[in-house]
XYZ file of C-alpha atoms in Angstrom:
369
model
C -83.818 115.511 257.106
C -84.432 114.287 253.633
C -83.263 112.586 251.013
C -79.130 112.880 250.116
C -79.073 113.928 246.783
C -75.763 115.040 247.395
C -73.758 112.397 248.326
C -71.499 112.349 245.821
C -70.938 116.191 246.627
C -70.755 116.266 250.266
C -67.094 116.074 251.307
C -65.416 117.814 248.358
C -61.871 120.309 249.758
C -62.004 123.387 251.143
C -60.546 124.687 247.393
C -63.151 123.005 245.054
C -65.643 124.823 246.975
C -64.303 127.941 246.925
C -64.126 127.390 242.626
C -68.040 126.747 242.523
C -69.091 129.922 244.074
C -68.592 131.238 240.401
C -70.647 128.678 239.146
C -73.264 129.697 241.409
C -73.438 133.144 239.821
C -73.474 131.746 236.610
C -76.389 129.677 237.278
C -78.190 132.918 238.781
C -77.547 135.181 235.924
C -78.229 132.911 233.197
C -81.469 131.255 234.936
C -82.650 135.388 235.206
C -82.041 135.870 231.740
C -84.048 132.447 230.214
C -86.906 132.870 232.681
C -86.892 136.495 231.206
C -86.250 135.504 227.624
C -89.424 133.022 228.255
C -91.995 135.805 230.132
C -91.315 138.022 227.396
C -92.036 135.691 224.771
C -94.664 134.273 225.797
C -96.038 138.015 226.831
C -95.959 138.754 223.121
C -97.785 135.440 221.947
C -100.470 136.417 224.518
C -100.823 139.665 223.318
C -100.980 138.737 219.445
C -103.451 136.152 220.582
C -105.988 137.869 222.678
C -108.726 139.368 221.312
C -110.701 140.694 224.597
C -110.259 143.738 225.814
C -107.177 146.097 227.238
C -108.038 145.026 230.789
C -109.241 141.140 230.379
C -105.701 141.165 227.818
C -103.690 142.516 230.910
C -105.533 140.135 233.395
C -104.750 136.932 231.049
C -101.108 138.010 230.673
C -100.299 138.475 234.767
C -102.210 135.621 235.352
C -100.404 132.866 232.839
C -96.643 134.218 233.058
C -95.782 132.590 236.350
C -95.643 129.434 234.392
C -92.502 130.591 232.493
C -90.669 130.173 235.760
C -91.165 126.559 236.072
C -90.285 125.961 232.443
C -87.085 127.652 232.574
C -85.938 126.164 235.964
C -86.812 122.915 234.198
C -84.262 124.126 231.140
C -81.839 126.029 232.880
C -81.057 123.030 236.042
C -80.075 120.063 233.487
C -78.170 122.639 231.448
C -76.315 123.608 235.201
C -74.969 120.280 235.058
C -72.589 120.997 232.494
C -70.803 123.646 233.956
C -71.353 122.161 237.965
C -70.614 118.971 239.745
C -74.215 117.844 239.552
C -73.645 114.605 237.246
C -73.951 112.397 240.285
C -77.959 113.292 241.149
C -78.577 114.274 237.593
C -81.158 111.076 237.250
C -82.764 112.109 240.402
C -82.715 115.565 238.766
C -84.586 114.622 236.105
C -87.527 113.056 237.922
C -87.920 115.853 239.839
C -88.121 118.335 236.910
C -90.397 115.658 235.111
C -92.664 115.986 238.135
C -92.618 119.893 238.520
C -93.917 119.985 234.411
C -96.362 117.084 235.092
C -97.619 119.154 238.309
C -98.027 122.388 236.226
C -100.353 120.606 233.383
C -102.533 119.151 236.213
C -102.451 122.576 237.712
C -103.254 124.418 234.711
C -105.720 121.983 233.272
C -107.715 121.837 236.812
C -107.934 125.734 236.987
C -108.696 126.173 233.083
C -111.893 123.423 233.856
C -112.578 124.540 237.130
C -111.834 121.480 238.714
C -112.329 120.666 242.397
C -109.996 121.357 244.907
C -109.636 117.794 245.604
C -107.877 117.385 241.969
C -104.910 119.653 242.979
C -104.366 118.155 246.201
C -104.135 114.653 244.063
C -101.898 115.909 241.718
C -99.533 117.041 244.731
C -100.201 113.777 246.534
C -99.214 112.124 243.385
C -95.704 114.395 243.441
C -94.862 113.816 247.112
C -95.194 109.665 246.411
C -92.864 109.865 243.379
C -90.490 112.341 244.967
C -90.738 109.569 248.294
C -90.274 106.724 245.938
C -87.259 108.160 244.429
C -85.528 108.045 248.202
C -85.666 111.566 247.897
C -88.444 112.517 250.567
C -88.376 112.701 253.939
C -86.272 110.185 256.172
C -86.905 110.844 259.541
C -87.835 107.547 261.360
C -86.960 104.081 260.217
C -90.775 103.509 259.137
C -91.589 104.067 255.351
C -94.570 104.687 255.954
C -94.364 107.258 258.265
C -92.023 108.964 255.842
C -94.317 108.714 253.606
C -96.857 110.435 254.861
C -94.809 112.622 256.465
C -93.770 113.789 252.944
C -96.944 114.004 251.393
C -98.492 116.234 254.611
C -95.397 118.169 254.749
C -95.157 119.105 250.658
C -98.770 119.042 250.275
C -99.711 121.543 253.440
C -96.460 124.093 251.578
C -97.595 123.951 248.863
C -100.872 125.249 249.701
C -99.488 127.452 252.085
C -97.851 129.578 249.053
C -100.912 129.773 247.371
C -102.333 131.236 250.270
C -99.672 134.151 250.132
C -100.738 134.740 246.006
C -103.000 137.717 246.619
C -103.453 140.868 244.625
C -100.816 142.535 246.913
C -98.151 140.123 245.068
C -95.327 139.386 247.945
C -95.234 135.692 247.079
C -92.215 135.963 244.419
C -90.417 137.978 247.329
C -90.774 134.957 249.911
C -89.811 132.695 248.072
C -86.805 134.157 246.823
C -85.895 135.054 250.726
C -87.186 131.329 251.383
C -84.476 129.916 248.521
C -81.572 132.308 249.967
C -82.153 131.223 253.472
C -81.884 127.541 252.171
C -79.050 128.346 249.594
C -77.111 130.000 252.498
C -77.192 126.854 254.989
C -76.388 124.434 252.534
C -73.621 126.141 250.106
C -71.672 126.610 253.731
C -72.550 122.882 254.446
C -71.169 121.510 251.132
C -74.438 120.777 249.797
C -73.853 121.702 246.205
C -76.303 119.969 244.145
C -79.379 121.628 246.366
C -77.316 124.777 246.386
C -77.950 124.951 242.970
C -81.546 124.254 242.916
C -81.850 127.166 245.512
C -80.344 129.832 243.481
C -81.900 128.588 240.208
C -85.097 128.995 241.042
C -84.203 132.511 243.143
C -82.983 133.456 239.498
C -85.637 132.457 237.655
C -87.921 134.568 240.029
C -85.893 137.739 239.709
C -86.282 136.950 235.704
C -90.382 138.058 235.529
C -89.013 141.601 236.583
C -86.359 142.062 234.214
C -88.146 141.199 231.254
C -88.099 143.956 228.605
C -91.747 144.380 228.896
C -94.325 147.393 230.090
C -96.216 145.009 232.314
C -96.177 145.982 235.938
C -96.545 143.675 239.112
C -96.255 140.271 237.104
C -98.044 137.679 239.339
C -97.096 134.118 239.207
C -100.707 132.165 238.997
C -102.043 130.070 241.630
C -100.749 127.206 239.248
C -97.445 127.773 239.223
C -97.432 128.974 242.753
C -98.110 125.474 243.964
C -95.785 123.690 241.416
C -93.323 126.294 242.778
C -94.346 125.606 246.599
C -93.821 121.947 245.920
C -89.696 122.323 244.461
C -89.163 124.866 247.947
C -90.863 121.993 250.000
C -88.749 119.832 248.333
C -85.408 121.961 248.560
C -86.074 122.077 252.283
C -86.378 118.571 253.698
C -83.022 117.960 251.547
C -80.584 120.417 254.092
C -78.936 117.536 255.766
C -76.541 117.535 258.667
C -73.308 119.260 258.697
C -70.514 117.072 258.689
C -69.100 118.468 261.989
C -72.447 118.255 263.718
C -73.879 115.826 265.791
C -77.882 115.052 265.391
C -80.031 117.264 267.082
C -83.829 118.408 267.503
C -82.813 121.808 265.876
C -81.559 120.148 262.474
C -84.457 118.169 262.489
C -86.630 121.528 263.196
C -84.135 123.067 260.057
C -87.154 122.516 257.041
C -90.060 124.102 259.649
C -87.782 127.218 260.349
C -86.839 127.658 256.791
C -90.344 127.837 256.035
C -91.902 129.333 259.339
C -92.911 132.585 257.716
C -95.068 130.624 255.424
C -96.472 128.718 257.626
C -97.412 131.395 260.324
C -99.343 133.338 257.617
C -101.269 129.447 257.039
C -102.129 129.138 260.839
C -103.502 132.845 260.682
C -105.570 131.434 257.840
C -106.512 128.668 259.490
C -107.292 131.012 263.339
C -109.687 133.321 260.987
C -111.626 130.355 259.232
C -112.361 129.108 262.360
C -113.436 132.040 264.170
C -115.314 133.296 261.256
C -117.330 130.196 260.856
C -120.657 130.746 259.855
C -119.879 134.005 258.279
C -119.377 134.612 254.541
C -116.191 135.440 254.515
C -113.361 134.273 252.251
C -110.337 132.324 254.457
C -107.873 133.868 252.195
C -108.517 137.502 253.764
C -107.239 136.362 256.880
C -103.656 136.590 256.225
C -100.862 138.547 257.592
C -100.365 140.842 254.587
C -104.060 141.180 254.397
C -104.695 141.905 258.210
C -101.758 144.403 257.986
C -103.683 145.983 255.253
C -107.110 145.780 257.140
C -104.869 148.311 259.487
C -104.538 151.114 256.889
C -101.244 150.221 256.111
C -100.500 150.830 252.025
C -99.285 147.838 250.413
C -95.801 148.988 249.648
C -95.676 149.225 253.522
C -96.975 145.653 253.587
C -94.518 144.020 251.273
C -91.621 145.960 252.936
C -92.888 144.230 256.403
C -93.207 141.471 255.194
C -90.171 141.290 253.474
C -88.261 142.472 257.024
C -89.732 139.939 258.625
C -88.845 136.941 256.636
C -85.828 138.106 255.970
C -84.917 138.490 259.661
C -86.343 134.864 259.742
C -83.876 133.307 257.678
C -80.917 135.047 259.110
C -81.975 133.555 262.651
C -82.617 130.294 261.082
C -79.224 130.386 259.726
C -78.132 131.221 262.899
C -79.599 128.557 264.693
C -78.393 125.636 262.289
C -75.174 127.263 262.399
C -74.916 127.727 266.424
C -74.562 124.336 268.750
C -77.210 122.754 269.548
C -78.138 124.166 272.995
C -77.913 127.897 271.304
C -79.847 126.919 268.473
C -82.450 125.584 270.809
C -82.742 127.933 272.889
C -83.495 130.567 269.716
C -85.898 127.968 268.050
C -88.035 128.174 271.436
C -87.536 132.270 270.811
C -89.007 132.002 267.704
C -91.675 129.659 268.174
C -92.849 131.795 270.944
C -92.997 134.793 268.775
C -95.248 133.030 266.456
C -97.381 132.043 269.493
C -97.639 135.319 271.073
C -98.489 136.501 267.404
C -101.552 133.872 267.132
C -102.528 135.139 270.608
C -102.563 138.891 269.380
C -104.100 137.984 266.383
C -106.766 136.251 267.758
C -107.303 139.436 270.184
C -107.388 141.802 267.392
C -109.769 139.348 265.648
C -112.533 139.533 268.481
C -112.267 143.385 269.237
C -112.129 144.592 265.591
C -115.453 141.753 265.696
C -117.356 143.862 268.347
C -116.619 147.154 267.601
C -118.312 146.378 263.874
C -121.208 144.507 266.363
C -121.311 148.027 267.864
C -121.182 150.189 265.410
C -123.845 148.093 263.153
C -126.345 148.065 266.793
C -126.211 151.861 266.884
C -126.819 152.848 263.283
C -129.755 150.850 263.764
C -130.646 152.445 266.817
C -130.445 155.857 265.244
C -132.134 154.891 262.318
């Protein structure tokens, strides 16, 4: 659980929120339509401005428009307060925003200087402590420190974990619009409101790179925005609180980790191949689950559409489980958890015999030779 943004929003009728579901498509549809207003201006002032060649031009462009999502999710969330009952967190709202456009400078000016890695992980250090200071992090346990640090590990290690996903294969924008649904869906039915609408902005701002009236094909947002991005989801997950007709339980608490599971499995698979290909030059990166599915022969339309599947099937049984009492939703979080496990264990089994069947093949050429 995380910071209640949404106090004032909480415990409104049965009737008023039924009457914001409009607002909610509102907010979708005009957060799609800035976003794409913004990617296809800013595709044209890239375009007049470049003066490499076809290919570096088309490289530059994919690369830079990702950062017209977190601009107009900055625009189009205050302007959702108008027309939605957000007035009562709109301070709160505005640090956060402030945060996500200080975030995507330090992003942007670390990449454009090649900075060290160690910059980026300050700058989202720096965003987890005011996020935390703003009684909007984590609350967990009674000690503020441990909530602090539990924030900054848990939004830090996300956001990272998104970047990971930002490969040439481009499935990123797809999980974390599935991510945002899954967390839009548990908290519009728990009378969350104000997060509600943070969900579905940014899912609209996403579905805005692809409906810009451009020729560009497979936008990619940049590893930049990808981690600004990753830091708002992180955010948007630690703030699903309980339900009003719940009691506390281990599964709520588990809520955040299950929204973002699919995330974090592919970062553990990172993590399983970095280790066992120490030594070996090798990028970590490759060691995904899109990437290993690829490494199969599978084409990468087939990749996206398992991968898509699969975390979409992952936020339907996360729904499920913070839906479900407690014992049921237990019993499925175990279920899941132990998919992931046997997954790791597979993985791991593939790694080594894919491993010495290269040994083998490599010892008999030379052999023959």
């Amino acid at each position: 659980g995380g910071g209640h943004t949404d106090q004032g929003n909480r415990y409104c009728s049965t009737l008023q929120v039924k009457e914001v579901w409009w607002a909610y498509l509102l907010v979708l549809a005009g957060s799609a339509m800035l976003c794409a207003g913004l990617t296809t201006a800013q595709y044209w002032i890239l375009r007049v401005g470049t003066t490499s060649n076809l290919e570096s031009r088309r490289h530059t462009l994919v690369s830079d428009l990702g950062s017209s999502v977190v601009v107009a999710l900055c625009i189009a969330l205050p302007l959702s307060s108008l027309i939605h009952p957000l007035a009562g967190v709109r301070e709160k709202l505005f640090v956060l925003l402030a945060v996500l456009l200080i975030l995507l400078c330090a992003e942007v000016f670390g990449n454009s200087y090649r900075m060290l890695p160690s910059w980026h992980i300050g700058a989202e250090i720096s965003g987890a402590f005011i996020i935390w200071s703003t009684d909007m992090g984590i609350a967990l346990v009674k000690s503020a420190t441990v909530n602090l640090i539990l924030t900054i590990l848990w939004i830090v290690i996300i956001a990272n974990a998104f970047k990971l996903l930002n490969h040439s294969i481009r499935i990123t924008t797809g999980i974390i619009s599935i991510t945002c649904l899954t967390i839009f869906l548990i908290t519009s039915t728990n009378n969350q409101i104000a997060i509600s609408t943070l969900a579905i902005g940014l899912v609209g701002c996403i579905s805005g790179i692809y409906i810009k009236p451009t020729r560009t094909r497979g936008c990619l947002l940049s590893n930049s925005s990808v981690g600004v991005i990753g830091v708002f989801v992180a955010f948007l997950a630690i703030q699903i609180d309980e339900s009003v007709s719940r009691e506390e339980s281990i599964t709520n608490a588990l809520t955040p980790i299950l929204v973002c599971s699919f995330i974090l499995f592919n970062l553990s698979l990172v993590v399983i191949y970095a280790l066992l290909s120490r030594g070996q030059q090798m990028s970590p990166s490759i060691g995904g689950f899109s990437q290993q599915l690829l490494s199969l022969g599978l084409s990468s339309p087939a990749v996206r559409g398992w991968s898509y599947s699969i975390a979409t099937v992952v936020g339907i049984v996360t729904y499920m489980i913070y839906r479900l009492s407690p014992s049921i939703g237990l019993l499925l979080s175990g279920t899941l958890i132990a998919i992931y496990f046997i997954g790791s264990i597979m993985y791991i089994i593939a790694f080594y015999t894919t491993t010495n069947l290269k040994d083998n093949s490599t010892t008999l050429r030379q052999t023959q030779s």
